[in-house]
Coordinates of N, CA, C and O in Angstrom, one line a residue:
M1 N -53.4 55.1 -9.3 CA -52.8 56.1 -10.2 C -54.0 57.1 -10.6 O -55.0 56.7 -11.0
T2 N -53.8 58.4 -10.3 CA -54.8 59.4 -10.6 C -54.6 59.9 -12.0 O -53.5 60.1 -12.5
E3 N -55.7 60.2 -12.7 CA -55.7 60.8 -14.0 C -55.5 62.3 -14.0 O -56.2 62.9 -13.2
T4 N -54.6 62.8 -14.8 CA -54.4 64.3 -14.9 C -55.6 64.9 -15.6 O -56.0 64.5 -16.7
P5 N -56.2 65.9 -15.0 CA -57.3 66.6 -15.7 C -56.9 67.2 -17.0 O -55.8 67.7 -17.1
E6 N -57.8 67.2 -18.0 CA -57.5 67.7 -19.3 C -57.4 69.3 -19.2 O -58.3 69.9 -18.5
K7 N -56.5 69.9 -19.8 CA -56.4 71.3 -19.8 C -57.5 71.9 -20.7 O -57.9 71.3 -21.7
P8 N -58.1 73.0 -20.3 CA -59.1 73.6 -21.2 C -58.5 74.0 -22.5 O -57.3 74.3 -22.7
L9 N -59.4 73.9 -23.6 CA -59.0 74.3 -24.9 C -58.8 75.8 -24.9 O -59.7 76.6 -24.5
F10 N -57.7 76.3 -25.3 CA -57.4 77.8 -25.4 C -57.7 78.3 -26.7 O -57.2 77.8 -27.8
I11 N -58.6 79.4 -26.8 CA -59.0 80.0 -28.0 C -58.8 81.5 -28.0 O -59.6 82.2 -27.3
P12 N -57.7 82.0 -28.6 CA -57.5 83.4 -28.6 C -58.4 84.1 -29.7 O -58.6 83.5 -30.7
L13 N -59.0 85.2 -29.3 CA -60.0 85.9 -30.2 C -59.6 87.4 -30.4 O -59.0 87.9 -29.4
N14 N -59.9 87.9 -31.5 CA -59.7 89.4 -31.6 C -60.8 90.1 -30.8 O -61.8 89.4 -30.4
A15 N -60.7 91.4 -30.6 CA -61.5 92.1 -29.7 C -63.0 92.0 -30.1 O -63.9 91.8 -29.2
E16 N -63.3 92.1 -31.4 CA -64.7 92.1 -31.9 C -65.4 90.8 -31.5 O -66.5 90.8 -31.0
W17 N -64.7 89.7 -31.7 CA -65.4 88.4 -31.4 C -65.4 88.1 -29.9 O -66.4 87.5 -29.4
F18 N -64.4 88.5 -29.2 CA -64.4 88.3 -27.8 C -65.5 89.0 -27.1 O -66.3 88.5 -26.3
D19 N -65.7 90.3 -27.5 CA -66.8 91.1 -27.0 C -68.1 90.6 -27.3 O -69.0 90.6 -26.5
A20 N -68.3 90.0 -28.5 CA -69.5 89.4 -28.9 C -69.9 88.2 -28.0 O -71.0 88.0 -27.6
F21 N -68.9 87.3 -27.7 CA -69.1 86.2 -26.8 C -69.5 86.8 -25.4 O -70.4 86.3 -24.8
E22 N -68.8 87.8 -24.9 CA -69.0 88.4 -23.6 C -70.4 88.9 -23.5 O -71.1 88.8 -22.5
R23 N -70.9 89.6 -24.6 CA -72.3 90.1 -24.6 C -73.3 89.0 -24.7 O -74.5 89.3 -24.5
G24 N -72.9 87.8 -25.2 CA -73.9 86.8 -25.4 C -74.4 86.8 -26.8 O -75.3 86.0 -27.2
D25 N -73.9 87.6 -27.7 CA -74.3 87.7 -29.1 C -73.7 86.5 -30.0 O -74.2 86.3 -31.1
K26 N -72.6 85.9 -29.5 CA -71.9 84.9 -30.3 C -71.8 83.6 -29.4 O -71.5 83.7 -28.2
R27 N -72.1 82.5 -30.0 CA -72.0 81.2 -29.3 C -71.2 80.2 -30.1 O -70.9 79.1 -29.5
E28 N -70.8 80.5 -31.3 CA -70.0 79.6 -32.1 C -68.7 80.2 -32.6 O -68.7 81.4 -32.9
E29 N -67.7 79.4 -32.6 CA -66.4 79.9 -33.1 C -66.0 79.0 -34.3 O -66.1 77.8 -34.2
Y30 N -65.5 79.6 -35.3 CA -65.1 78.9 -36.5 C -63.6 78.9 -36.6 O -63.0 80.0 -36.5
R31 N -63.0 77.8 -36.9 CA -61.6 77.7 -37.1 C -61.3 76.7 -38.2 O -62.1 75.8 -38.5
P32 N -60.2 76.8 -38.9 CA -59.9 75.9 -40.0 C -59.8 74.4 -39.4 O -59.0 74.2 -38.4
S33 N -60.5 73.5 -39.9 CA -60.5 72.2 -39.5 C -59.2 71.5 -39.8 O -58.6 71.7 -40.8
G34 N -58.7 70.8 -38.8 CA -57.4 70.1 -38.9 C -56.9 69.6 -37.6 O -57.6 69.3 -36.7
G35 N -55.5 69.5 -37.5 CA -54.9 69.0 -36.3 C -55.2 69.6 -35.0 O -55.4 68.9 -34.0
R36 N -55.4 70.9 -35.0 CA -55.7 71.6 -33.7 C -57.2 71.7 -33.5 O -57.6 71.7 -32.3
W37 N -58.0 71.8 -34.5 CA -59.4 72.0 -34.4 C -60.1 70.8 -35.1 O -60.4 70.8 -36.3
N38 N -60.5 69.8 -34.3 CA -61.1 68.6 -34.8 C -62.0 68.0 -33.7 O -62.1 68.5 -32.6
D39 N -62.7 67.0 -34.1 CA -63.7 66.4 -33.2 C -63.1 65.8 -31.9 O -63.7 65.6 -30.9
R40 N -61.8 65.5 -32.0 CA -61.1 64.9 -30.8 C -60.7 66.0 -29.8 O -60.9 65.9 -28.6
T41 N -60.2 67.2 -30.3 CA -59.7 68.2 -29.5 C -60.9 69.2 -29.0 O -60.8 69.8 -28.0
C42 N -61.9 69.2 -29.8 CA -63.1 70.1 -29.6 C -64.3 69.4 -29.2 O -65.4 69.7 -29.6
R43 N -64.2 68.3 -28.4 CA -65.3 67.5 -28.1 C -66.2 68.1 -27.1 O -65.7 68.8 -26.1
P44 N -67.5 67.9 -27.2 CA -68.5 68.5 -26.2 C -68.1 68.0 -24.8 O -67.7 66.8 -24.6
G45 N -68.2 68.9 -23.8 CA -67.9 68.6 -22.5 C -66.5 69.1 -22.0 O -66.3 69.3 -20.9
R46 N -65.7 69.4 -23.0 CA -64.4 69.9 -22.7 C -64.5 71.3 -22.3 O -65.2 72.1 -22.9
R47 N -63.7 71.7 -21.3 CA -63.7 73.1 -20.8 C -62.9 73.9 -21.9 O -62.1 73.4 -22.6
V48 N -63.2 75.2 -21.9 CA -62.6 76.1 -22.9 C -62.3 77.4 -22.2 O -63.0 77.9 -21.3
T49 N -61.2 78.0 -22.6 CA -60.8 79.4 -22.2 C -60.8 80.3 -23.4 O -60.0 80.0 -24.4
L50 N -61.6 81.3 -23.5 CA -61.5 82.3 -24.5 C -60.7 83.5 -24.0 O -60.9 83.9 -22.9
S51 N -59.8 84.0 -24.9 CA -58.9 85.0 -24.4 C -59.0 86.2 -25.5 O -59.1 85.9 -26.7
R52 N -59.1 87.4 -25.0 CA -59.0 88.6 -25.8 C -57.6 88.8 -26.2 O -56.8 89.3 -25.4
G53 N -57.2 88.2 -27.4 CA -55.8 88.2 -27.8 C -55.1 87.1 -27.0 O -55.7 86.1 -26.5
Y54 N -53.8 87.3 -26.8 CA -53.0 86.3 -26.1 C -52.7 86.7 -24.7 O -52.0 86.0 -24.0
G55 N -53.1 87.9 -24.2 CA -52.9 88.3 -22.9 C -53.7 87.6 -21.9 O -54.6 86.8 -22.2
K56 N -53.4 87.8 -20.6 CA -54.1 87.1 -19.5 C -55.1 88.0 -18.8 O -55.8 87.6 -17.9
Q57 N -55.2 89.3 -19.3 CA -56.1 90.2 -18.6 C -57.6 89.9 -18.8 O -58.4 90.1 -17.9
Q58 N -58.0 89.5 -20.0 CA -59.4 89.3 -20.3 C -59.6 87.9 -20.8 O -59.2 87.5 -21.9
R59 N -60.3 87.1 -19.9 CA -60.6 85.7 -20.2 C -62.0 85.4 -19.9 O -62.6 86.0 -19.0
L60 N -62.6 84.5 -20.7 CA -63.9 84.0 -20.4 C -63.7 82.4 -20.4 O -62.9 81.9 -21.1
H61 N -64.5 81.8 -19.5 CA -64.4 80.4 -19.4 C -65.8 79.7 -19.6 O -66.8 80.3 -19.4
G62 N -65.8 78.5 -20.2 CA -67.0 77.8 -20.5 C -66.8 76.4 -20.8 O -65.7 75.8 -20.5
V63 N -67.7 75.8 -21.5 CA -67.7 74.4 -21.9 C -68.1 74.3 -23.4 O -69.0 75.0 -23.8
I64 N -67.5 73.4 -24.1 CA -67.9 73.1 -25.5 C -69.2 72.3 -25.4 O -69.3 71.2 -24.7
T65 N -70.3 72.7 -26.1 CA -71.5 72.0 -26.1 C -71.9 71.4 -27.4 O -72.8 70.6 -27.5
G66 N -71.1 71.7 -28.4 CA -71.3 71.1 -29.7 C -70.1 71.3 -30.6 O -69.3 72.2 -30.5
F67 N -70.1 70.4 -31.6 CA -69.0 70.5 -32.6 C -69.6 69.9 -33.9 O -70.3 68.9 -33.9
R68 N -69.2 70.6 -35.0 CA -69.6 70.1 -36.4 C -68.6 70.7 -37.4 O -67.8 71.6 -37.1
I69 N -68.6 70.1 -38.5 CA -67.8 70.6 -39.6 C -68.7 71.3 -40.6 O -69.7 70.8 -41.1
D70 N -68.3 72.5 -41.0 CA -68.9 73.3 -42.1 C -68.1 73.1 -43.3 O -66.9 73.6 -43.3
V71 N -68.5 72.4 -44.3 CA -67.7 72.2 -45.5 C -67.6 73.4 -46.4 O -66.7 73.4 -47.3
D72 N -68.5 74.4 -46.2 CA -68.4 75.6 -47.1 C -68.6 76.8 -46.3 O -69.6 77.5 -46.4
P73 N -67.6 77.2 -45.4 CA -67.7 78.4 -44.6 C -67.5 79.7 -45.4 O -67.7 80.8 -44.8
C74 N -67.2 79.6 -46.6 CA -66.8 80.8 -47.4 C -67.9 81.8 -47.6 O -67.7 82.9 -48.0
A75 N -69.1 81.4 -47.3 CA -70.3 82.3 -47.4 C -70.3 83.3 -46.3 O -70.9 84.4 -46.4
L76 N -69.5 83.1 -45.2 CA -69.5 84.0 -44.1 C -68.4 85.1 -44.4 O -67.2 84.7 -44.6
P77 N -68.8 86.3 -44.4 CA -67.8 87.4 -44.7 C -66.6 87.4 -43.7 O -65.5 87.6 -44.2
A78 N -66.8 87.1 -42.4 CA -65.7 87.1 -41.5 C -64.7 86.0 -41.9 O -63.5 86.1 -41.8
W79 N -65.2 84.8 -42.3 CA -64.4 83.7 -42.7 C -63.5 84.1 -43.9 O -62.3 83.9 -43.9
R80 N -64.2 84.7 -44.9 CA -63.5 85.0 -46.1 C -62.4 86.1 -45.9 O -61.3 86.0 -46.4
S81 N -62.6 87.0 -44.9 CA -61.6 88.0 -44.7 C -60.4 87.5 -44.0 O -59.3 87.9 -44.2
L82 N -60.6 86.4 -43.2 CA -59.5 85.8 -42.5 C -58.8 84.7 -43.3 O -57.6 84.5 -43.3
Y83 N -59.6 83.8 -43.9 CA -59.1 82.6 -44.5 C -59.3 82.5 -46.0 O -58.9 81.5 -46.6
G84 N -59.9 83.4 -46.6 CA -60.2 83.3 -48.1 C -61.1 82.2 -48.4 O -62.1 82.0 -47.8
D85 N -60.7 81.4 -49.4 CA -61.5 80.3 -49.8 C -61.1 79.0 -49.1 O -61.6 77.9 -49.5
R86 N -60.3 79.1 -48.1 CA -59.9 77.9 -47.3 C -61.1 77.3 -46.6 O -61.9 78.0 -46.0
G87 N -61.2 76.0 -46.6 CA -62.3 75.3 -45.9 C -61.9 73.9 -45.8 O -60.9 73.5 -46.3
P88 N -62.5 73.0 -45.1 CA -63.7 73.2 -44.3 C -63.4 73.9 -42.9 O -62.2 74.0 -42.5
A89 N -64.4 74.2 -42.2 CA -64.3 74.9 -40.9 C -64.8 74.0 -39.7 O -65.8 73.3 -39.9
A90 N -64.0 74.0 -38.6 CA -64.5 73.4 -37.4 C -65.4 74.4 -36.7 O -64.9 75.6 -36.5
V91 N -66.6 74.1 -36.4 CA -67.5 75.0 -35.7 C -67.7 74.5 -34.3 O -68.3 73.4 -34.1
I92 N -67.3 75.3 -33.4 CA -67.3 74.9 -32.0 C -68.3 75.8 -31.3 O -68.3 77.0 -31.2
T93 N -69.3 75.1 -30.7 CA -70.4 75.7 -29.9 C -70.0 75.8 -28.5 O -69.6 74.8 -27.9
I94 N -70.1 77.0 -27.9 CA -69.6 77.2 -26.5 C -70.6 77.8 -25.7 O -71.3 78.8 -26.1
E95 N -70.8 77.3 -24.5 CA -71.6 77.9 -23.5 C -70.7 78.4 -22.4 O -70.0 77.7 -21.7
L96 N -70.8 79.7 -22.1 CA -70.0 80.4 -21.1 C -70.5 80.2 -19.7 O -71.7 80.1 -19.5
D97 N -69.6 80.2 -18.8 CA -69.9 80.1 -17.4 C -70.5 81.5 -17.1 O -69.9 82.5 -17.5
R98 N -71.6 81.6 -16.4 CA -72.2 82.9 -16.0 C -72.1 83.0 -14.5 O -72.5 82.0 -13.7
A99 N -71.7 84.2 -14.0 CA -71.6 84.4 -12.6 C -73.0 84.6 -12.0 O -73.9 85.0 -12.6

């Protein structure tokens, strides 16, 4: 019996953050820690697909190289603008495939 390969973790991003990953300025993505974003689903070695929004036109592919929990992400302005005082955050470190 053959094992089905695991699907890459899909992470939709707004244009600003997608472009930052594409330029190489961003390597970590912050998401609210929980059922979808945890050490089981975001484990190092898992493939990842970053998408500019939910469309299929602009995608980046890579691998998760690190995962940690930030118990106080509220100091980050981008976090506060999206999630307010909600925490903790799953911090996913991603290395993109380079052509």
